[in-house]
Amino acid sequence: GEGGSCGTPQAQPGVWYVVPGNGQIMTASLCGTVWDSKISVFSGPNCSTLTCVGGNDDAGPACATTSASYSWTSVVGQNYYILVHGFSTNQAFSLALTCTAPPPADPTGINSSNASICSGAGTNVTLTAAGAVGTVYWFAGSCATTGQIATGNSISVSPSSTTTYFARNFNGSAFSTNCASYTLNVVA
C-alpha cells in the first residue's frame, strides 16, 4: 500500500496502524490536525496482502476542512490497516478511532391476514413484520423514525380508508435503514 492510492493518492510518507474488525462501523479521524491530512484504509490477513477499503483527503464524515476521516463497516476477524499521510506535509497528529453498532437489518416484508376490507365493516386486520429484528415500530402513511402508531412484531388495524403501513426494525439504539410497506385496501 505504501506509495499507492487507496481513496486518495499518497504523496508523503505515512504512519501505519492496525486494528482488528469487530463487526461495527469504524471511523478513523484526524479532526485535530492543522495540516492537510489524509487517511487510507486497507484490509488483509497481513501487511503483504492488502486490499483497498477506501480513504479520504478532506472533510470526511467526522471532520471539517482539511482534516481527514474515513468510515467503514468492519468484519469480525479481519485486520484493517490505517495509513495516516499528508497532502504536502506531515506533522504531529492524533488518530481517533470510534466504533458504533451498525443499524439492524431491514424488515423483509409485511404479511396481512386480509388483502382488503369493506368500508364501514369494522374488520380488524393483523399485519405481521417478516424479518423482525429487535422491536418493530409501525407507522402509517410514511416510513419514519418518529410518530409511530404501534410497536411489536404484529399489529391489528381497522382503517376507514386505504392506508399504507410501514414497519421498521429498532435494535441497539438504531433504526433499520429502510422500512417494509404494505397497502391495505378499503373498498366500498
CSV table of C-alpha atoms in Angstrom, one decimal:
chain,number,residue,atom,x,y,z
A,1,GLY,CA,0.0,0.0,0.0
A,2,GLU,CA,2.9,2.4,0.6
A,3,GLY,CA,3.2,5.0,-2.3
A,4,GLY,CA,0.0,3.9,-3.9
A,5,SER,CA,-3.6,5.1,-3.9
A,6,CYS,CA,-6.5,4.0,-1.7
A,7,GLY,CA,-9.3,6.5,-1.8
A,8,THR,CA,-6.6,9.2,-2.1
A,9,PRO,CA,-3.1,9.1,-3.5
A,10,GLN,CA,-0.2,9.0,-1.1
A,11,ALA,CA,2.3,11.9,-1.7
A,12,GLN,CA,4.0,12.0,1.7
A,13,PRO,CA,5.5,9.2,3.9
A,14,GLY,CA,2.9,7.8,6.3
A,15,VAL,CA,2.4,6.0,9.6
A,16,TRP,CA,0.6,2.7,9.7
A,17,TYR,CA,-1.8,1.3,12.4
A,18,VAL,CA,-3.6,-2.0,12.5
A,19,VAL,CA,-7.0,-2.7,14.2
A,20,PRO,CA,-9.0,-5.9,14.2
A,21,GLY,CA,-12.5,-5.8,12.8
A,22,ASN,CA,-15.4,-6.2,15.3
A,23,GLY,CA,-18.4,-6.1,13.1
A,24,GLN,CA,-19.1,-2.4,13.9
A,25,ILE,CA,-18.9,0.8,11.8
A,26,MET,CA,-15.4,2.1,12.4
A,27,THR,CA,-14.4,5.8,11.9
A,28,ALA,CA,-10.7,6.7,11.9
A,29,SER,CA,-10.3,10.5,12.2
A,30,LEU,CA,-7.6,13.2,12.3
A,31,CYS,CA,-10.0,16.0,13.2
A,32,GLY,CA,-7.5,17.8,15.4
A,33,THR,CA,-4.8,18.2,12.7
A,34,VAL,CA,-3.9,21.7,11.5
A,35,TRP,CA,-2.3,20.4,8.3
A,36,ASP,CA,-3.8,18.8,5.2
A,37,SER,CA,-4.1,15.2,6.4
A,38,LYS,CA,-5.1,12.0,4.6
A,39,ILE,CA,-6.3,8.6,5.6
A,40,SER,CA,-6.3,5.4,3.6
A,41,VAL,CA,-7.7,2.1,5.0
A,42,PHE,CA,-6.8,-1.3,3.7
A,43,SER,CA,-7.8,-4.8,4.8
A,44,GLY,CA,-6.0,-8.1,4.6
A,45,PRO,CA,-4.6,-11.0,6.6
A,46,ASN,CA,-1.1,-9.3,6.8
A,47,CYS,CA,0.9,-6.3,5.6
A,48,SER,CA,2.0,-8.2,2.4
A,49,THR,CA,-1.6,-8.8,1.2
A,50,LEU,CA,-3.5,-5.6,1.3
A,51,THR,CA,-6.8,-4.7,-0.3
A,52,CYS,CA,-8.0,-1.1,-0.5
A,53,VAL,CA,-11.1,-0.4,1.6
A,54,GLY,CA,-11.1,3.4,0.9
A,55,GLY,CA,-9.8,6.7,2.1
A,56,ASN,CA,-10.3,10.4,2.4
A,57,ASP,CA,-8.3,13.6,1.9
A,58,ASP,CA,-10.5,16.4,3.1
A,59,ALA,CA,-13.8,16.9,5.1
A,60,GLY,CA,-14.6,13.3,5.8
A,61,PRO,CA,-17.6,12.1,7.7
A,62,ALA,CA,-16.2,13.1,11.1
A,63,CYS,CA,-14.1,16.2,10.3
A,64,ALA,CA,-14.3,19.5,8.5
A,65,THR,CA,-11.8,21.5,6.4
A,66,THR,CA,-8.5,19.7,5.5
A,67,SER,CA,-8.7,17.2,8.3
A,68,ALA,CA,-9.3,13.6,7.1
A,69,SER,CA,-11.6,10.9,8.4
A,70,TYR,CA,-13.0,7.7,6.9
A,71,SER,CA,-15.7,5.3,8.0
A,72,TRP,CA,-16.2,1.6,7.0
A,73,THR,CA,-18.2,-1.4,8.3
A,74,SER,CA,-15.7,-3.8,9.7
A,75,VAL,CA,-15.8,-7.6,9.5
A,76,VAL,CA,-15.1,-9.7,12.6
A,77,GLY,CA,-11.7,-11.3,12.4
A,78,GLN,CA,-10.5,-9.1,9.5
A,79,ASN,CA,-7.5,-6.8,10.1
A,80,TYR,CA,-7.7,-3.2,9.0
A,81,TYR,CA,-4.5,-1.2,8.2
A,82,ILE,CA,-4.9,2.5,8.6
A,83,LEU,CA,-2.3,4.7,6.8
A,84,VAL,CA,-2.1,8.3,8.0
A,85,HIS,CA,-0.3,10.6,5.5
A,86,GLY,CA,-0.5,14.1,4.2
A,87,PHE,CA,-1.1,16.2,1.1
A,88,SER,CA,2.1,18.3,1.0
A,89,THR,CA,3.5,17.9,4.5
A,90,ASN,CA,3.2,15.7,7.6
A,91,GLN,CA,3.3,16.8,11.2
A,92,ALA,CA,2.2,15.6,14.6
A,93,PHE,CA,-1.3,14.2,14.8
A,94,SER,CA,-3.7,12.4,17.0
A,95,LEU,CA,-5.6,9.5,15.4
A,96,ALA,CA,-9.0,8.7,16.9
A,97,LEU,CA,-10.9,5.5,16.3
A,98,THR,CA,-14.6,5.2,17.2
A,99,CYS,CA,-16.9,2.2,16.8
A,100,THR,CA,-20.7,2.2,16.5
A,101,ALA,CA,-23.1,-0.6,16.1
A,102,PRO,CA,-24.4,-0.9,12.5
A,103,PRO,CA,-28.2,-0.4,12.0
A,104,PRO,CA,-30.3,-3.6,12.2
A,105,ALA,CA,-31.4,-5.3,9.0
A,106,ASP,CA,-34.5,-4.0,7.3
A,107,PRO,CA,-37.7,-6.0,7.7
A,108,THR,CA,-38.1,-8.2,4.6
A,109,GLY,CA,-41.9,-7.7,4.2
A,110,ILE,CA,-45.3,-7.4,5.8
A,111,ASN,CA,-47.8,-10.2,5.9
A,112,SER,CA,-51.5,-9.4,6.2
A,113,SER,CA,-54.4,-11.6,7.4
A,114,ASN,CA,-56.6,-9.9,4.7
A,115,ALA,CA,-55.7,-8.2,1.4
A,116,SER,CA,-58.6,-5.8,1.6
A,117,ILE,CA,-61.6,-4.9,3.8
A,118,CYS,CA,-65.0,-3.4,3.2
A,119,SER,CA,-65.6,0.2,4.2
A,120,GLY,CA,-67.5,0.6,7.5
A,121,ALA,CA,-67.4,-3.2,8.3
A,122,GLY,CA,-65.2,-2.7,11.4
A,123,THR,CA,-63.0,-5.6,10.3
A,124,ASN,CA,-59.7,-5.9,12.1
A,125,VAL,CA,-56.7,-7.0,10.0
A,126,THR,CA,-53.5,-8.4,11.5
A,127,LEU,CA,-50.2,-7.1,10.0
A,128,THR,CA,-47.0,-9.1,10.8
A,129,ALA,CA,-43.5,-7.9,10.0
A,130,ALA,CA,-41.3,-10.5,8.4
A,131,GLY,CA,-37.6,-10.3,9.2
A,132,ALA,CA,-38.1,-8.6,12.5
A,133,VAL,CA,-35.0,-7.7,14.5
A,134,GLY,CA,-35.3,-6.1,17.9
A,135,THR,CA,-38.5,-4.1,18.3
A,136,VAL,CA,-40.7,-3.4,15.2
A,137,TYR,CA,-42.0,0.2,15.0
A,138,TRP,CA,-45.1,0.7,12.9
A,139,PHE,CA,-46.0,3.9,11.0
A,140,ALA,CA,-49.0,4.9,8.8
A,141,GLY,CA,-48.5,7.0,5.7
A,142,SER,CA,-44.7,7.2,5.5
A,143,CYS,CA,-41.6,5.4,6.6
A,144,ALA,CA,-40.4,7.4,9.6
A,145,THR,CA,-38.5,7.3,12.9
A,146,THR,CA,-41.0,9.3,14.9
A,147,GLY,CA,-44.8,9.3,15.2
A,148,GLN,CA,-45.2,5.5,15.4
A,149,ILE,CA,-48.7,4.1,15.7
A,150,ALA,CA,-47.6,0.9,17.5
A,151,THR,CA,-44.7,-1.4,18.4
A,152,GLY,CA,-44.4,-5.1,18.2
A,153,ASN,CA,-44.0,-7.8,15.6
A,154,SER,CA,-47.8,-7.8,14.8
A,155,ILE,CA,-50.4,-5.1,15.0
A,156,SER,CA,-54.2,-5.1,14.5
A,157,VAL,CA,-55.6,-2.3,12.3
A,158,SER,CA,-59.1,-1.3,11.0
A,159,PRO,CA,-58.6,1.7,8.7
A,160,SER,CA,-61.6,3.6,7.3
A,161,SER,CA,-59.8,4.3,4.0
A,162,THR,CA,-57.0,2.6,2.0
A,163,THR,CA,-53.8,3.0,4.1
A,164,THR,CA,-50.1,2.2,3.6
A,165,TYR,CA,-48.4,0.8,6.7
A,166,PHE,CA,-44.7,0.7,7.3
A,167,ALA,CA,-42.6,-1.5,9.6
A,168,ARG,CA,-39.1,-0.5,10.7
A,169,ASN,CA,-36.7,-2.5,13.0
A,170,PHE,CA,-35.2,-0.9,16.0
A,171,ASN,CA,-32.3,-2.6,17.8
A,172,GLY,CA,-29.1,-1.5,19.6
A,173,SER,CA,-30.3,2.2,19.7
A,174,ALA,CA,-30.6,2.4,15.9
A,175,PHE,CA,-33.4,2.1,13.4
A,176,SER,CA,-33.0,-0.1,10.2
A,177,THR,CA,-32.1,1.9,7.1
A,178,ASN,CA,-35.4,1.2,5.4
A,179,CYS,CA,-39.0,0.1,6.1
A,180,ALA,CA,-41.1,-2.7,4.7
A,181,SER,CA,-44.5,-1.5,3.5
A,182,TYR,CA,-48.0,-2.9,2.9
A,183,THR,CA,-51.1,-1.1,1.5
A,184,LEU,CA,-54.3,-2.3,2.9
A,185,ASN,CA,-57.2,-1.6,0.5
A,186,VAL,CA,-60.6,-0.4,1.9
A,187,VAL,CA,-63.3,-1.0,-0.7
A,188,ALA,CA,-66.9,0.4,-0.7
